[in-house]
Amino acid sequence: MKCLNQYRTNPENLSAEFGMHDRYSTERSRVTRTIKQIVVYPSYNGKSSRWVHDIALLQLSYSLIFNPFVRSICLSSMPNFVQIGDRALVTGWGDTHGTGNFRYLREVEVPIQSNDQCKLKDLNLVTTICAGLCQNSTCDACQGDSGGPMVLLRYGRWHLIGIISWGFSCAGLGVYTKISYYADWITKIIYS
């Protein structure tokens, strides 16, 4: 949500890209939609103190037509759907090792951390997922990835389980907005 604050009063100045892999190419798979409305979670306060309730929904100017590059994803609504040690996938064009943002969409697998690991950082474990801190390798989202998806393959389908929110450092412990906590709100907004 923190990335959308500047567009809240004029959402039509914002657009969303779908099916994009190369940021600087006009790929045939790429679909652009302007934004009609931004719906912010009611308890979001816009302060950087841990970015609690860091979630918003974007209403597109008109519907998407699905194709091999643009598809829907399942939403995780069960609180215990994600387990410690699960390896989720996060994607983005953000910074890696101080080299700046990437041209091509990148992905990294991140392990879901235990509540004990997360409590060390005084996090709200009801509304967030903590992941990262891989053994002997770098795995985390970084600057420029915020708002991106955290997905998990389960039962043969991809499930959106989190949204990249913030972290203590790149390649360290990352904090993700937990979709299951907001599932009822998301459903209410979609069908209202």
Short mmCIF file of C-alpha atoms in Angstrom, two decimals:
data_model
loop_
_atom_site.label_atom_id
_atom_site.label_comp_id
_atom_site.label_asym_id
_atom_site.label_seq_id
_atom_site.Cartn_x
_atom_site.Cartn_y
_atom_site.Cartn_z
CA MET A 1 0.00 0.00 0.00
CA LYS A 2 2.82 2.41 0.82
CA CYS A 3 3.73 2.50 -2.89
CA LEU A 4 0.21 3.67 -3.84
CA ASN A 5 -0.22 6.63 -1.47
CA GLN A 6 0.61 9.21 -4.13
CA TYR A 7 -2.13 7.85 -6.43
CA ARG A 8 -5.02 7.58 -3.96
CA THR A 9 -6.76 10.76 -5.15
CA ASN A 10 -6.03 10.22 -8.87
CA PRO A 11 -5.94 6.45 -9.50
CA GLU A 12 -6.38 6.96 -13.25
CA ASN A 13 -2.75 8.19 -13.33
CA LEU A 14 -1.66 4.67 -12.38
CA SER A 15 -1.58 1.65 -14.66
CA ALA A 16 -1.02 -2.04 -14.07
CA GLU A 17 0.97 -4.34 -16.36
CA PHE A 18 0.12 -8.02 -16.81
CA GLY A 19 2.03 -10.76 -18.62
CA MET A 20 5.24 -8.73 -18.53
CA HIS A 21 8.65 -10.38 -18.29
CA ASP A 22 10.91 -7.72 -19.86
CA ARG A 23 10.38 -4.19 -18.49
CA TYR A 24 11.77 -2.50 -21.60
CA SER A 25 10.12 -4.57 -24.31
CA THR A 26 6.72 -4.40 -25.97
CA GLU A 27 6.07 -8.10 -25.56
CA ARG A 28 2.93 -9.42 -27.24
CA SER A 29 1.95 -11.06 -23.97
CA ARG A 30 1.90 -7.70 -22.16
CA VAL A 31 -1.48 -6.20 -21.22
CA THR A 32 -1.90 -2.73 -19.68
CA ARG A 33 -4.89 -1.47 -17.72
CA THR A 34 -5.43 1.90 -16.08
CA ILE A 35 -6.72 1.91 -12.53
CA LYS A 36 -10.29 2.98 -11.80
CA GLN A 37 -10.15 2.84 -8.00
CA ILE A 38 -7.74 2.09 -5.15
CA VAL A 39 -9.35 0.43 -2.12
CA VAL A 40 -7.14 0.70 0.96
CA TYR A 41 -7.54 -1.61 3.95
CA PRO A 42 -9.52 0.44 6.55
CA SER A 43 -6.96 0.06 9.37
CA TYR A 44 -3.94 1.09 7.28
CA ASN A 45 -2.49 4.28 8.78
CA GLY A 46 0.29 5.06 6.30
CA LYS A 47 3.03 5.20 8.92
CA SER A 48 6.28 3.36 8.38
CA SER A 49 6.24 1.73 11.82
CA ARG A 50 6.24 -1.89 10.64
CA TRP A 51 3.75 -1.09 7.80
CA VAL A 52 0.84 -2.84 9.52
CA HIS A 53 -2.08 -3.70 7.18
CA ASP A 54 0.08 -2.94 4.12
CA ILE A 55 -2.54 -3.95 1.55
CA ALA A 56 -4.79 -2.34 -1.04
CA LEU A 57 -6.89 -3.58 -3.95
CA LEU A 58 -6.82 -2.04 -7.42
CA GLN A 59 -9.99 -1.96 -9.50
CA LEU A 60 -9.06 -2.07 -13.18
CA SER A 61 -10.62 0.26 -15.74
CA TYR A 62 -11.91 -2.83 -17.53
CA SER A 63 -11.61 -6.59 -17.27
CA LEU A 64 -8.67 -8.73 -18.27
CA ILE A 65 -8.88 -11.48 -20.84
CA PHE A 66 -6.86 -14.45 -19.67
CA ASN A 67 -4.24 -15.95 -21.98
CA PRO A 68 -1.18 -18.19 -21.49
CA PHE A 69 0.69 -15.27 -19.86
CA VAL A 70 -2.15 -13.67 -17.86
CA ARG A 71 -4.02 -15.93 -15.46
CA SER A 72 -5.81 -15.90 -12.15
CA ILE A 73 -4.39 -17.28 -8.92
CA CYS A 74 -6.00 -18.93 -5.89
CA LEU A 75 -6.21 -16.84 -2.72
CA SER A 76 -5.06 -18.41 0.52
CA SER A 77 -7.89 -18.08 3.05
CA MET A 78 -7.00 -20.80 5.58
CA PRO A 79 -4.91 -19.45 8.50
CA ASN A 80 -2.72 -22.57 8.71
CA PHE A 81 -2.29 -23.07 4.96
CA VAL A 82 1.36 -21.98 5.15
CA GLN A 83 3.71 -24.11 7.27
CA ILE A 84 7.16 -23.48 8.73
CA GLY A 85 9.76 -24.65 6.24
CA ASP A 86 7.49 -24.26 3.19
CA ARG A 87 9.43 -22.71 0.34
CA ALA A 88 7.46 -19.89 -1.24
CA LEU A 89 8.34 -18.08 -4.45
CA VAL A 90 8.62 -14.28 -4.66
CA THR A 91 9.08 -12.33 -7.88
CA GLY A 92 10.10 -8.80 -8.77
CA TRP A 93 12.39 -6.44 -10.64
CA GLY A 94 14.02 -5.08 -7.48
CA ASP A 95 17.61 -4.56 -6.44
CA THR A 96 20.05 -7.43 -5.92
CA HIS A 97 23.47 -6.91 -4.37
CA GLY A 98 23.35 -3.14 -5.00
CA THR A 99 23.17 -3.51 -8.78
CA GLY A 100 19.87 -1.64 -9.17
CA ASN A 101 16.59 -2.82 -10.63
CA PHE A 102 16.52 -5.56 -13.24
CA ARG A 103 15.22 -5.53 -16.80
CA TYR A 104 13.84 -9.07 -16.54
CA LEU A 105 11.46 -10.40 -13.91
CA ARG A 106 13.39 -12.40 -11.32
CA GLU A 107 12.28 -15.00 -8.83
CA VAL A 108 13.67 -16.43 -5.63
CA GLU A 109 12.55 -19.21 -3.32
CA VAL A 110 12.27 -18.18 0.34
CA PRO A 111 11.75 -20.48 3.34
CA ILE A 112 8.89 -19.66 5.71
CA GLN A 113 10.33 -18.96 9.15
CA SER A 114 9.05 -20.04 12.57
CA ASN A 115 7.14 -17.79 14.93
CA ASP A 116 10.13 -17.86 17.28
CA GLN A 117 12.36 -16.42 14.56
CA CYS A 118 9.78 -13.73 13.79
CA LYS A 119 9.13 -12.83 17.44
CA LEU A 120 12.76 -11.85 17.75
CA LYS A 121 11.91 -8.89 15.53
CA ASP A 122 8.67 -8.00 17.41
CA LEU A 123 6.40 -8.60 14.41
CA ASN A 124 2.63 -8.98 14.28
CA LEU A 125 2.44 -12.66 13.37
CA VAL A 126 -1.32 -12.57 12.79
CA THR A 127 -1.09 -10.21 9.81
CA THR A 128 2.36 -11.06 8.44
CA ILE A 129 4.49 -13.92 7.16
CA CYS A 130 8.22 -13.92 7.82
CA ALA A 131 10.51 -15.61 5.33
CA GLY A 132 14.09 -15.64 4.13
CA LEU A 133 17.38 -16.22 5.96
CA CYS A 134 18.52 -19.06 3.72
CA GLN A 135 21.50 -21.20 4.69
CA ASN A 136 24.63 -20.45 2.62
CA SER A 137 22.80 -18.40 -0.02
CA THR A 138 20.98 -15.17 -0.64
CA CYS A 139 17.20 -15.31 -0.73
CA ASP A 140 14.87 -12.42 -0.10
CA ALA A 141 13.02 -9.62 -1.80
CA CYS A 142 14.67 -6.19 -1.87
CA GLN A 143 14.00 -2.52 -2.67
CA GLY A 144 11.82 -2.28 -5.78
CA ASP A 145 10.00 -5.57 -5.09
CA SER A 146 7.39 -4.22 -2.64
CA GLY A 147 3.83 -5.03 -3.63
CA GLY A 148 4.92 -8.14 -5.51
CA PRO A 149 3.50 -11.61 -4.95
CA MET A 150 4.54 -14.37 -2.59
CA VAL A 151 3.13 -17.62 -3.98
CA LEU A 152 3.09 -21.26 -2.94
CA LEU A 153 2.47 -24.33 -5.10
CA ARG A 154 0.10 -26.63 -3.24
CA TYR A 155 -2.31 -29.30 -4.51
CA GLY A 156 -1.16 -28.65 -8.07
CA ARG A 157 -2.19 -24.97 -8.03
CA TRP A 158 -0.46 -21.69 -7.28
CA HIS A 159 -1.81 -19.81 -4.25
CA LEU A 160 -1.18 -16.17 -3.39
CA ILE A 161 -0.13 -16.32 0.27
CA GLY A 162 1.56 -12.96 0.74
CA ILE A 163 2.51 -9.57 -0.63
CA ILE A 164 6.08 -8.29 -0.36
CA SER A 165 5.98 -5.53 2.27
CA TRP A 166 9.36 -4.74 3.85
CA GLY A 167 12.50 -6.27 5.31
CA PHE A 168 15.31 -5.67 7.75
CA SER A 169 17.86 -5.83 4.94
CA CYS A 170 18.11 -7.34 1.49
CA ALA A 171 18.84 -11.07 1.63
CA GLY A 172 17.77 -11.18 5.27
CA LEU A 173 14.44 -11.68 6.99
CA GLY A 174 11.58 -10.40 4.82
CA VAL A 175 8.11 -9.41 5.98
CA TYR A 176 5.08 -10.21 3.82
CA THR A 177 1.44 -9.18 4.24
CA LYS A 178 -0.46 -12.41 5.02
CA ILE A 179 -3.30 -12.90 2.50
CA SER A 180 -5.27 -15.36 4.67
CA TYR A 181 -5.78 -12.64 7.30
CA TYR A 182 -7.35 -10.34 4.70
CA ALA A 183 -9.26 -12.96 2.67
CA ASP A 184 -12.72 -12.01 3.98
CA TRP A 185 -12.08 -8.32 3.30
CA ILE A 186 -10.78 -9.08 -0.21
CA THR A 187 -13.84 -11.20 -0.99
CA LYS A 188 -16.19 -8.52 0.36
CA ILE A 189 -14.59 -5.81 -1.80
CA ILE A 190 -14.54 -7.96 -4.95
CA TYR A 191 -18.22 -8.85 -4.68
CA SER A 192 -19.53 -5.46 -3.52
#
